[in-house]
mmCIF file of N, CA and C in Angstrom:
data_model
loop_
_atom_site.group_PDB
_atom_site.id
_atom_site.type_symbol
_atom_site.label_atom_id
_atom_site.label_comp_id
_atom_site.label_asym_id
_atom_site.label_seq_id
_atom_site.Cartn_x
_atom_site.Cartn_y
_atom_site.Cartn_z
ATOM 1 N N UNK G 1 6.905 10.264 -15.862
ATOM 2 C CA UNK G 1 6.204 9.049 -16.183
ATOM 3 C C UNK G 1 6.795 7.926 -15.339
ATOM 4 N N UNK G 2 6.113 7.197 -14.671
ATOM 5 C CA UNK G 2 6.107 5.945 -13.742
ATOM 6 C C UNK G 2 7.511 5.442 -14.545
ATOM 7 N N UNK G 3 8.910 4.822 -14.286
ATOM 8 C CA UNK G 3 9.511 3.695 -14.550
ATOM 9 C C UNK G 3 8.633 2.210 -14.817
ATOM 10 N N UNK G 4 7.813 1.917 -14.424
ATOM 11 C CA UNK G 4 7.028 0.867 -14.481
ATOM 12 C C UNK G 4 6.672 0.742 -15.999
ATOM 13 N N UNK G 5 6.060 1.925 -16.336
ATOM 14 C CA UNK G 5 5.146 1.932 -17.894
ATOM 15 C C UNK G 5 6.284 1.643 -18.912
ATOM 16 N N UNK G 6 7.877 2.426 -19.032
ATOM 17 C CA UNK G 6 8.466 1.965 -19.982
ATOM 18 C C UNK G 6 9.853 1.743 -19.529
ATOM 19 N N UNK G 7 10.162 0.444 -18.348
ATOM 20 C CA UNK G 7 11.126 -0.300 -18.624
ATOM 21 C C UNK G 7 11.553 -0.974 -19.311
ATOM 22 N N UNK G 8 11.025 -1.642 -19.701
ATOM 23 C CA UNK G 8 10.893 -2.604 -21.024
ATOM 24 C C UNK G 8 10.648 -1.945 -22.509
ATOM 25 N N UNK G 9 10.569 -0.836 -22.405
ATOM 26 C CA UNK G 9 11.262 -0.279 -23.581
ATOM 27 C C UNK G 9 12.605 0.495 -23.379
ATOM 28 N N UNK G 10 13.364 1.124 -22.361
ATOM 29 C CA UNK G 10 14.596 1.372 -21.800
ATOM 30 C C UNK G 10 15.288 0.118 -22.504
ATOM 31 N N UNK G 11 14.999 -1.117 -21.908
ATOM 32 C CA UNK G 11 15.464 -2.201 -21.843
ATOM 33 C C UNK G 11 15.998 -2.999 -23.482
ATOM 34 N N UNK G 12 14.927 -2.459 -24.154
ATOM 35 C CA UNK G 12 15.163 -3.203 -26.003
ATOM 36 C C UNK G 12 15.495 -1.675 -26.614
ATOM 37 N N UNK G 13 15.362 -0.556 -25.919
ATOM 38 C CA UNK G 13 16.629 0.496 -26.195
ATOM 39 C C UNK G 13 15.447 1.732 -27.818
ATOM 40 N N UNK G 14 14.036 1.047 -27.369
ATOM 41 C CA UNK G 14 13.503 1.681 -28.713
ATOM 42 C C UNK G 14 12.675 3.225 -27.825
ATOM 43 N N UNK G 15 13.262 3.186 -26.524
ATOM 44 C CA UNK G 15 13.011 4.702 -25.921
ATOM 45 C C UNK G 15 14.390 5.217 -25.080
ATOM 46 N N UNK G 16 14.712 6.006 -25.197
ATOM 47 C CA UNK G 16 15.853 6.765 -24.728
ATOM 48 C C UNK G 16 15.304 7.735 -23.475
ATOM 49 N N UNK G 17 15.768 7.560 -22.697
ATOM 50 C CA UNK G 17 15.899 9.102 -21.428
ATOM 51 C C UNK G 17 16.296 10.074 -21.672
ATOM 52 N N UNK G 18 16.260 11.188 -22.065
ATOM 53 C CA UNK G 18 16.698 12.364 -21.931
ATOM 54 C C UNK G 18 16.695 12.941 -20.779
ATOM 55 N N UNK G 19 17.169 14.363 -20.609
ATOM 56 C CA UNK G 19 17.381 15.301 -19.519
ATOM 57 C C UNK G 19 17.923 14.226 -18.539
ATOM 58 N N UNK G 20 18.478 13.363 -18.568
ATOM 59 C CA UNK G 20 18.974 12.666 -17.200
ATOM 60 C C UNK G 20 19.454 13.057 -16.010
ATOM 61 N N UNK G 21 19.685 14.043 -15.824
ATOM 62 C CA UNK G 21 20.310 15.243 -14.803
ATOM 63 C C UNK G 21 19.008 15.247 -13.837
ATOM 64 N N UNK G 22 17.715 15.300 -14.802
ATOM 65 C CA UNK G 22 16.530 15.587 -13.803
ATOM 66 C C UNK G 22 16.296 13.744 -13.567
ATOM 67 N N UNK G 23 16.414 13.482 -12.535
ATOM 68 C CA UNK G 23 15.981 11.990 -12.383
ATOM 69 C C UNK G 23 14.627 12.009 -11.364
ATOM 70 N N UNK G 24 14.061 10.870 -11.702
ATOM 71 C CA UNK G 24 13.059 10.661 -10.620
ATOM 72 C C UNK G 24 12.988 10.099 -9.017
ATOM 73 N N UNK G 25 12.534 10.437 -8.231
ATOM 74 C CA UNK G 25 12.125 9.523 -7.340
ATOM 75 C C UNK G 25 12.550 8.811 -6.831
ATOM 76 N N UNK G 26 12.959 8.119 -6.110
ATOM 77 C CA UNK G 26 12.752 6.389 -5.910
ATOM 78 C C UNK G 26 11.179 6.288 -4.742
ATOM 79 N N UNK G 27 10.817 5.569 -5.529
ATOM 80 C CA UNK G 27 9.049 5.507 -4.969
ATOM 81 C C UNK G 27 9.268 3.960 -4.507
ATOM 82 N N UNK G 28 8.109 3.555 -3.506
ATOM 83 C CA UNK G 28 8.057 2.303 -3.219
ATOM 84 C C UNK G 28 6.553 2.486 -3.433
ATOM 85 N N UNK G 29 6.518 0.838 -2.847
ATOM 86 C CA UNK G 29 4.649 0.318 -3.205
ATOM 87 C C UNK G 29 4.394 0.479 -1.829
ATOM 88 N N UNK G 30 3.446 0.947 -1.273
ATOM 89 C CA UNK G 30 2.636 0.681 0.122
ATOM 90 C C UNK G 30 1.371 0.043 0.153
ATOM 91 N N UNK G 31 0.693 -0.364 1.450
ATOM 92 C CA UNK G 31 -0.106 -1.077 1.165
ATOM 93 C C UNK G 31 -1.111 -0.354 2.446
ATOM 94 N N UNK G 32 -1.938 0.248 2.495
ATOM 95 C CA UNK G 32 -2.516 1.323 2.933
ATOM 96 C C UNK G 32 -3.589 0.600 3.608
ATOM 97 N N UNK G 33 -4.104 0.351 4.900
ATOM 98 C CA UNK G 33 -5.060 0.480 5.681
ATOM 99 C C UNK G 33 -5.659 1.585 6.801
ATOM 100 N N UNK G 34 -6.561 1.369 7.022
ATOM 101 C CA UNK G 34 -7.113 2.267 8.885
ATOM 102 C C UNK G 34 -6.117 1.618 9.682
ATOM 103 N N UNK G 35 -5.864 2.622 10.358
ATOM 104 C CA UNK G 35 -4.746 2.217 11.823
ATOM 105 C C UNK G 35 -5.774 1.362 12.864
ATOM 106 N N UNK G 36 -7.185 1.464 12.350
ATOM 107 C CA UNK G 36 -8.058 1.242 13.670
ATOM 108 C C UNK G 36 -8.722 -0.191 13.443
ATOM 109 N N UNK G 37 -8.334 -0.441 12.202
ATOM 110 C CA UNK G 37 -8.832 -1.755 11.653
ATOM 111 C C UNK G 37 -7.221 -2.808 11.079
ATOM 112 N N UNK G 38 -7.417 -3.889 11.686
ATOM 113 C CA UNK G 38 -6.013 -4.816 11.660
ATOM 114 C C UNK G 38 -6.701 -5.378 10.174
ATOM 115 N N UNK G 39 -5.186 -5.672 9.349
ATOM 116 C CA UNK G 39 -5.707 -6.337 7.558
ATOM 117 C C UNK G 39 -6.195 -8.338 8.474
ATOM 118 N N UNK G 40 -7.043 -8.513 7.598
ATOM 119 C CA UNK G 40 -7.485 -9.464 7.663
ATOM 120 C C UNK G 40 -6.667 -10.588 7.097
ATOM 121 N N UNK G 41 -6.919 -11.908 6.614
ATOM 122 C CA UNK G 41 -6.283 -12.757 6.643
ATOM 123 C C UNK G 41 -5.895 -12.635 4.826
ATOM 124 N N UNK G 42 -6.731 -12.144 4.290
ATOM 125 C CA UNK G 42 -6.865 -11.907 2.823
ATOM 126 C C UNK G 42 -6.254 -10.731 2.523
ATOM 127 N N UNK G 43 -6.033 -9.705 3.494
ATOM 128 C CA UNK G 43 -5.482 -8.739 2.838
ATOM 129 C C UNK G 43 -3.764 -9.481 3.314
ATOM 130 N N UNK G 44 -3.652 -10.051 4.412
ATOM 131 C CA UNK G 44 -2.043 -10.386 4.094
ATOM 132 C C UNK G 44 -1.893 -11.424 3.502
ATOM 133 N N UNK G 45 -2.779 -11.937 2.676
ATOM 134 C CA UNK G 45 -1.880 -13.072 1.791
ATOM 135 C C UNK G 45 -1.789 -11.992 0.641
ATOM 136 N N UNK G 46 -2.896 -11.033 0.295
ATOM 137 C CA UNK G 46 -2.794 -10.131 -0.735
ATOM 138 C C UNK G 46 -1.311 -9.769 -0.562
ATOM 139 N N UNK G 47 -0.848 -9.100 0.487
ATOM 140 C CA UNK G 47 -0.006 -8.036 0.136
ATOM 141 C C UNK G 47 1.510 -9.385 -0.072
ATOM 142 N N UNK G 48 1.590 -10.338 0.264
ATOM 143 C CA UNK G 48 2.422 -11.518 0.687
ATOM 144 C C UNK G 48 2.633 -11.927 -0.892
ATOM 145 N N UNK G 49 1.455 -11.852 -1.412
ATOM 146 C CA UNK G 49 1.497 -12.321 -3.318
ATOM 147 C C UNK G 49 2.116 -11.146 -3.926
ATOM 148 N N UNK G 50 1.693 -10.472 -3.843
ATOM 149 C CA UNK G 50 2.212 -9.488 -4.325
ATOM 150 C C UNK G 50 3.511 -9.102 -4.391
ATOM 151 N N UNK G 51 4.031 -9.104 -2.973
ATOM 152 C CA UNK G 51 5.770 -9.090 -2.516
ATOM 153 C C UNK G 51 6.415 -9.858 -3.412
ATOM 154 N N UNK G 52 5.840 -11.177 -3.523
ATOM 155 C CA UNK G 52 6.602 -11.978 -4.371
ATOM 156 C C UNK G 52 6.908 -11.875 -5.630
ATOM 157 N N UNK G 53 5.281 -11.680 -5.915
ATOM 158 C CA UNK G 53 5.070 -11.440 -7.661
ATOM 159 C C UNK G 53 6.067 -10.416 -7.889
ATOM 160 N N UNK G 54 6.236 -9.307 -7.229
ATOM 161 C CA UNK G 54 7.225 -8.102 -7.368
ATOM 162 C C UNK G 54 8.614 -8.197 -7.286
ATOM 163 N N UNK G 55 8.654 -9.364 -6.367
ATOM 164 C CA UNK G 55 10.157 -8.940 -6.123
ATOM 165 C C UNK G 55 11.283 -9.319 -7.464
ATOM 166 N N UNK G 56 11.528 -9.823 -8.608
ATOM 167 C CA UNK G 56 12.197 -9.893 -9.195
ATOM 168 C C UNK G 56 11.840 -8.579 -10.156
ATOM 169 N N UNK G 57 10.969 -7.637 -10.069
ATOM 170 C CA UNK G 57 11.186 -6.929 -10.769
ATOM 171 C C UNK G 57 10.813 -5.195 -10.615
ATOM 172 N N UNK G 58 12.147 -5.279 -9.180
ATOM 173 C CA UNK G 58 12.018 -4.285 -8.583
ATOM 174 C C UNK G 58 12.729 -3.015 -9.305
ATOM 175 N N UNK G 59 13.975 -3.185 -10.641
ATOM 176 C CA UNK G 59 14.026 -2.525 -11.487
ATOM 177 C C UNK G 59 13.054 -1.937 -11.945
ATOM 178 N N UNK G 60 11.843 -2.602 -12.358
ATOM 179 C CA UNK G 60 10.492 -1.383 -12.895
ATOM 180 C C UNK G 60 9.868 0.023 -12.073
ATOM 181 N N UNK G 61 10.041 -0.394 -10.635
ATOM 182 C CA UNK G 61 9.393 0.856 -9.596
ATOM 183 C C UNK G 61 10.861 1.525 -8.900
ATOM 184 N N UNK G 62 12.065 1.485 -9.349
ATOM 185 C CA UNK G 62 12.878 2.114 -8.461
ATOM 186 C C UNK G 62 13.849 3.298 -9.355
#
């Protein structure tokens, strides 16, 4: 299950991890276009908001 869906219950401690031995991942976010088509001006402020909006809570996806 994604880290994302229950950090915040990790966090107030009302879900526990088990099997910890098996750990997940470390996944990142990508931001996926055609190689043949450059992102437009909207897709980089998209991905630019986003960076931000994310970055303090890079504990949830890592």
């Amino acid at each position: 299950m994604p880290q994302a869906l229950v950090y915040k219950a990790f966090q107030r401690q009302t879900l526990t991890q088990i099997l910890q031995d098996f750990t997940r991942k470390r996944m990142g976010m990508f931001a996926v276009y055609p190689k043949s088509k450059q992102p437009d001006q909207k897709l980089k402020l998209l991905v630019a908001y986003l960076q931000d909006a994310l970055k303090d809570k890079e504990a949830y996806y890592c």
